[in-house]
């Protein structure tokens, strides 16, 4: 399943008059429907419909269709009717012809000298009258379905691009973690040795039993070594990276879960930086924060 971006755009036009048994297809399009969808990121589905007055009857069905395809994002759907000044001739339906015949018979009953309607008269009257069954819901829903397919295809392409960027950042974080891992025991040993050395120097300045000070120094050095050991943070960071990779591979609605994992990555990188006792570990922690922040910005656009 692809990963979808919450950012997308699609538009399409189609005939407003769909043929039905009571309404034959026009000889030329009398009107065109237009549908446009655009979306940006959002925490939930925020759907705004901007419909022409004659299309408002379709609003509940439109909301249902869009909600079936889109889960999150600030979505705007516009639909309108374009009247054609060069519209072709609409073929009259059987109901219209029967109605005109009845009217003609009534007129001739009162005015026997009135002439019968010609073909030109019939077509002129039909074109002036609104099309029977002027409900554009079926045509609008059909066109909207087409727009939704294009819209989701655009979101999938953008989601694929974002996923590729995230995987690139994941690789960078794993590289930094691999650089930090061998530095951890080395930093712990150096700090432990430095701690013991300082306590040893203090022995000559303090009239206390040296064995007592040495035992205290070892205990303090061990406790300090535990505090600056970042092996646990690196292990959790690797676990979060693997989970992000699995989510991107699975696809679907992963945005909220990824957002949570990015927060966890940031927490581990912060802890790594606060525990760093060397310039190299500090640099690695800062580089991790830069990559994580870049990932956070991209994740905000995923559904």
Tab-separated table of N, CA and C in Angstrom, residues 152-242:
chain	number	residue	atom	x	y	z
A	152	UNK	N	-5.796	11.138	-5.657
A	152	UNK	CA	-5.055	10.139	-4.882
A	152	UNK	C	-3.773	9.720	-5.586
A	153	UNK	N	-3.799	9.696	-6.912
A	153	UNK	CA	-2.580	9.369	-7.655
A	153	UNK	C	-1.515	10.439	-7.424
A	154	UNK	N	-1.942	11.701	-7.399
A	154	UNK	CA	-1.001	12.793	-7.127
A	154	UNK	C	-0.470	12.702	-5.702
A	155	UNK	N	-1.356	12.372	-4.750
A	155	UNK	CA	-0.916	12.238	-3.354
A	155	UNK	C	0.036	11.062	-3.184
A	156	UNK	N	-0.207	9.986	-3.933
A	156	UNK	CA	0.673	8.816	-3.848
A	156	UNK	C	2.062	9.141	-4.401
A	157	UNK	N	2.109	9.903	-5.494
A	157	UNK	CA	3.416	10.289	-6.053
A	157	UNK	C	4.191	11.164	-5.070
A	158	UNK	N	3.494	12.117	-4.473
A	158	UNK	CA	4.148	12.973	-3.487
A	158	UNK	C	4.552	12.173	-2.250
A	159	UNK	N	3.693	11.225	-1.843
A	159	UNK	CA	4.023	10.372	-0.698
A	159	UNK	C	5.238	9.505	-0.965
A	160	UNK	N	5.366	9.015	-2.194
A	160	UNK	CA	6.542	8.216	-2.561
A	160	UNK	C	7.816	9.052	-2.457
A	161	UNK	N	7.719	10.304	-2.892
A	161	UNK	CA	8.881	11.193	-2.810
A	161	UNK	C	9.251	11.470	-1.345
A	162	UNK	N	8.251	11.703	-0.509
A	162	UNK	CA	8.512	11.962	0.911
A	162	UNK	C	9.100	10.726	1.596
A	163	UNK	N	8.565	9.545	1.249
A	163	UNK	CA	9.082	8.310	1.841
A	163	UNK	C	10.543	8.096	1.471
A	164	UNK	N	10.907	8.419	0.232
A	164	UNK	CA	12.306	8.288	-0.194
A	164	UNK	C	13.205	9.229	0.603
A	165	UNK	N	12.730	10.434	0.856
A	165	UNK	CA	13.506	11.389	1.656
A	165	UNK	C	13.661	10.893	3.088
A	166	UNK	N	12.595	10.324	3.640
A	166	UNK	CA	12.670	9.801	5.007
A	166	UNK	C	13.645	8.637	5.095
A	167	UNK	N	13.619	7.759	4.107
A	167	UNK	CA	14.548	6.625	4.122
A	167	UNK	C	16.000	7.101	4.011
A	168	UNK	N	16.209	8.163	3.267
A	168	UNK	CA	17.557	8.735	3.172
A	168	UNK	C	18.017	9.251	4.535
A	169	UNK	N	17.107	9.910	5.269
A	169	UNK	CA	17.454	10.400	6.615
A	169	UNK	C	17.660	9.244	7.587
A	170	UNK	N	16.881	8.183	7.421
A	170	UNK	CA	17.074	6.998	8.268
A	170	UNK	C	18.476	6.429	8.086
A	171	UNK	N	18.908	6.366	6.844
A	171	UNK	CA	20.262	5.868	6.571
A	171	UNK	C	21.301	6.766	7.236
A	172	UNK	N	21.084	8.085	7.175
A	172	UNK	CA	22.022	9.007	7.820
A	172	UNK	C	22.062	8.814	9.327
A	173	UNK	N	20.907	8.587	9.956
A	173	UNK	CA	20.872	8.380	11.411
A	173	UNK	C	21.556	7.072	11.796
A	174	UNK	N	21.354	6.047	10.999
A	174	UNK	CA	22.016	4.773	11.296
A	174	UNK	C	23.541	4.907	11.166
A	175	UNK	N	23.983	5.686	10.196
A	175	UNK	CA	25.423	5.910	10.032
A	175	UNK	C	25.991	6.633	11.245
A	176	UNK	N	25.270	7.642	11.722
A	176	UNK	CA	25.730	8.383	12.908
A	176	UNK	C	25.725	7.498	14.152
A	177	UNK	N	24.695	6.667	14.291
A	177	UNK	CA	24.640	5.763	15.447
A	177	UNK	C	25.798	4.771	15.411
A	178	UNK	N	26.148	4.287	14.215
A	178	UNK	CA	27.284	3.367	14.081
A	178	UNK	C	28.590	4.059	14.453
A	179	UNK	N	28.690	5.371	14.145
A	179	UNK	CA	29.888	6.119	14.530
A	179	UNK	C	29.952	6.329	16.041
A	180	UNK	N	28.792	6.481	16.674
A	180	UNK	CA	28.767	6.749	18.116
A	180	UNK	C	29.002	5.499	18.947
A	181	UNK	N	28.586	4.343	18.447
A	181	UNK	CA	28.639	3.120	19.249
A	181	UNK	C	30.027	2.787	19.780
A	182	UNK	N	31.096	2.800	18.966
A	182	UNK	CA	32.420	2.468	19.532
A	182	UNK	C	32.974	3.551	20.453
A	183	UNK	N	32.400	4.747	20.389
A	183	UNK	CA	32.891	5.825	21.256
A	183	UNK	C	32.370	5.720	22.677
A	184	UNK	N	31.267	4.973	22.863
A	184	UNK	CA	30.635	4.904	24.182
A	184	UNK	C	31.528	4.247	25.224
A	185	UNK	N	32.008	3.001	25.031
A	185	UNK	CA	32.875	2.403	26.067
A	185	UNK	C	34.169	3.187	26.265
A	186	UNK	N	34.659	3.759	25.178
A	186	UNK	CA	35.886	4.557	25.283
A	186	UNK	C	35.661	5.786	26.164
A	187	UNK	N	34.532	6.467	25.974
A	187	UNK	CA	34.235	7.647	26.788
A	187	UNK	C	34.022	7.267	28.233
A	188	UNK	N	33.332	6.152	28.476
A	188	UNK	CA	33.088	5.702	29.855
A	188	UNK	C	34.411	5.391	30.550
A	189	UNK	N	35.306	4.679	29.856
A	189	UNK	CA	36.600	4.331	30.450
A	189	UNK	C	37.421	5.578	30.741
A	190	UNK	N	37.425	6.541	29.823
A	190	UNK	CA	38.191	7.769	30.037
A	190	UNK	C	37.664	8.557	31.238
A	191	UNK	N	36.360	8.667	31.348
A	191	UNK	CA	35.778	9.409	32.456
A	191	UNK	C	36.029	8.694	33.786
A	192	UNK	N	35.966	7.370	33.758
A	192	UNK	CA	36.224	6.604	34.983
A	192	UNK	C	37.669	6.792	35.433
A	193	UNK	N	38.579	6.732	34.462
A	193	UNK	CA	39.995	6.913	34.786
A	193	UNK	C	40.268	8.329	35.307
A	194	UNK	N	39.664	9.298	34.698
A	194	UNK	CA	39.844	10.689	35.134
A	194	UNK	C	39.281	10.895	36.537
A	195	UNK	N	38.159	10.275	36.821
A	195	UNK	CA	37.543	10.403	38.134
A	195	UNK	C	38.448	9.826	39.213
A	196	UNK	N	38.969	8.617	38.960
A	196	UNK	CA	39.859	7.964	39.939
A	196	UNK	C	41.130	8.787	40.138
A	197	UNK	N	41.646	9.337	39.050
A	197	UNK	CA	42.864	10.134	39.135
A	197	UNK	C	42.666	11.366	40.018
A	198	UNK	N	41.526	12.012	39.900
A	198	UNK	CA	41.270	13.202	40.710
A	198	UNK	C	41.129	12.851	42.191
A	199	UNK	N	40.480	11.718	42.454
A	199	UNK	CA	40.376	11.301	43.844
A	199	UNK	C	41.733	10.909	44.403
A	200	UNK	N	42.564	10.303	43.574
A	200	UNK	CA	43.909	9.913	44.025
A	200	UNK	C	44.737	11.145	44.370
A	201	UNK	N	44.575	12.180	43.540
A	201	UNK	CA	45.292	13.418	43.828
A	201	UNK	C	44.812	14.047	45.126
A	202	UNK	N	43.533	13.825	45.430
A	202	UNK	CA	42.991	14.397	46.660
A	202	UNK	C	43.473	13.677	47.908
A	203	UNK	N	43.974	12.439	47.747
A	203	UNK	CA	44.440	11.668	48.906
A	203	UNK	C	45.583	12.395	49.621
A	204	UNK	N	46.483	12.965	48.812
A	204	UNK	CA	47.631	13.655	49.412
A	204	UNK	C	47.243	14.924	50.136
A	205	UNK	N	46.061	15.431	49.907
A	205	UNK	CA	45.633	16.681	50.539
A	205	UNK	C	44.668	16.457	51.685
A	206	UNK	N	44.278	15.166	51.894
A	206	UNK	CA	43.271	14.881	52.923
A	206	UNK	C	43.815	13.862	53.918
A	207	UNK	N	43.764	14.185	55.221
A	207	UNK	CA	44.256	13.253	56.251
A	207	UNK	C	43.257	12.144	56.532
A	208	UNK	N	42.946	11.349	55.495
A	208	UNK	CA	42.007	10.241	55.637
A	208	UNK	C	42.655	8.995	55.071
A	209	UNK	N	42.221	7.863	55.595
A	209	UNK	CA	42.769	6.591	55.133
A	209	UNK	C	42.639	6.482	53.607
A	210	UNK	N	43.737	6.199	52.923
A	210	UNK	CA	43.762	6.149	51.459
A	210	UNK	C	42.852	5.057	50.922
A	211	UNK	N	42.728	3.906	51.612
A	211	UNK	CA	41.877	2.814	51.128
A	211	UNK	C	40.408	3.223	51.126
A	212	UNK	N	40.051	4.028	52.117
A	212	UNK	CA	38.667	4.510	52.178
A	212	UNK	C	38.376	5.429	50.993
A	213	UNK	N	39.316	6.341	50.704
A	213	UNK	CA	39.139	7.257	49.586
A	213	UNK	C	39.125	6.524	48.254
A	214	UNK	N	39.972	5.512	48.143
A	214	UNK	CA	40.018	4.768	46.893
A	214	UNK	C	38.711	4.015	46.649
A	215	UNK	N	38.169	3.412	47.711
A	215	UNK	CA	36.896	2.711	47.573
A	215	UNK	C	35.780	3.691	47.201
A	216	UNK	N	35.812	4.856	47.841
A	216	UNK	CA	34.803	5.867	47.512
A	216	UNK	C	34.956	6.350	46.063
A	217	UNK	N	36.213	6.531	45.646
A	217	UNK	CA	36.483	6.992	44.283
A	217	UNK	C	35.964	5.998	43.255
A	218	UNK	N	36.194	4.705	43.492
A	218	UNK	CA	35.717	3.685	42.558
A	218	UNK	C	34.195	3.663	42.479
A	219	UNK	N	33.526	3.822	43.637
A	219	UNK	CA	32.064	3.827	43.660
A	219	UNK	C	31.515	5.030	42.894
A	220	UNK	N	32.110	6.196	43.126
A	220	UNK	CA	31.659	7.401	42.436
A	220	UNK	C	31.930	7.309	40.929
A	221	UNK	N	33.086	6.768	40.592
A	221	UNK	CA	33.429	6.635	39.172
A	221	UNK	C	32.474	5.690	38.465
A	222	UNK	N	32.116	4.588	39.133
A	222	UNK	CA	31.177	3.634	38.531
A	222	UNK	C	29.807	4.260	38.335
A	223	UNK	N	29.333	4.992	39.364
A	223	UNK	CA	28.025	5.652	39.258
A	223	UNK	C	28.025	6.688	38.137
A	224	UNK	N	29.113	7.427	38.012
A	224	UNK	CA	29.201	8.441	36.962
A	224	UNK	C	29.255	7.789	35.582
A	225	UNK	N	29.956	6.659	35.499
A	225	UNK	CA	30.042	5.948	34.225
A	225	UNK	C	28.668	5.469	33.773
A	226	UNK	N	27.857	5.044	34.751
A	226	UNK	CA	26.495	4.614	34.416
A	226	UNK	C	25.675	5.787	33.896
A	227	UNK	N	25.859	6.960	34.500
A	227	UNK	CA	25.085	8.142	34.095
A	227	UNK	C	25.434	8.604	32.685
A	228	UNK	N	26.679	8.456	32.266
A	228	UNK	CA	27.078	8.949	30.946
A	228	UNK	C	27.036	7.867	29.869
A	229	UNK	N	26.671	6.640	30.245
A	229	UNK	CA	26.596	5.560	29.255
A	229	UNK	C	25.350	5.757	28.384
A	230	UNK	N	25.548	5.868	27.083
A	230	UNK	CA	24.430	6.133	26.164
A	230	UNK	C	24.090	4.907	25.324
A	231	UNK	N	24.583	3.750	25.717
A	231	UNK	CA	24.305	2.531	24.946
A	231	UNK	C	22.804	2.254	24.882
A	232	UNK	N	22.088	2.510	25.983
A	232	UNK	CA	20.648	2.271	26.005
A	232	UNK	C	19.919	3.210	25.042
A	233	UNK	N	20.366	4.473	25.009
A	233	UNK	CA	19.749	5.432	24.093
A	233	UNK	C	19.974	5.024	22.634
A	234	UNK	N	21.163	4.569	22.332
A	234	UNK	CA	21.458	4.128	20.959
A	234	UNK	C	20.631	2.900	20.584
A	235	UNK	N	20.410	2.019	21.560
A	235	UNK	CA	19.606	0.825	21.303
A	235	UNK	C	18.153	1.207	21.014
A	236	UNK	N	17.596	2.117	21.821
A	236	UNK	CA	16.219	2.559	21.575
A	236	UNK	C	16.103	3.313	20.258
A	237	UNK	N	17.116	4.110	19.955
A	237	UNK	CA	17.108	4.853	18.696
A	237	UNK	C	17.066	3.887	17.506
A	238	UNK	N	17.860	2.824	17.584
A	238	UNK	CA	17.863	1.836	16.501
A	238	UNK	C	16.509	1.151	16.380
A	239	UNK	N	15.867	0.900	17.525
A	239	UNK	CA	14.538	0.278	17.506
A	239	UNK	C	13.522	1.193	16.833
A	240	UNK	N	13.580	2.495	17.141
A	240	UNK	CA	12.653	3.448	16.526
A	240	UNK	C	12.894	3.549	15.017
A	241	UNK	N	14.147	3.523	14.611
A	241	UNK	CA	14.463	3.597	13.184
A	241	UNK	C	13.902	2.395	12.435
A	242	UNK	N	14.012	1.222	13.056
A	242	UNK	CA	13.475	0.004	12.424
A	242	UNK	C	11.956	0.077	12.303
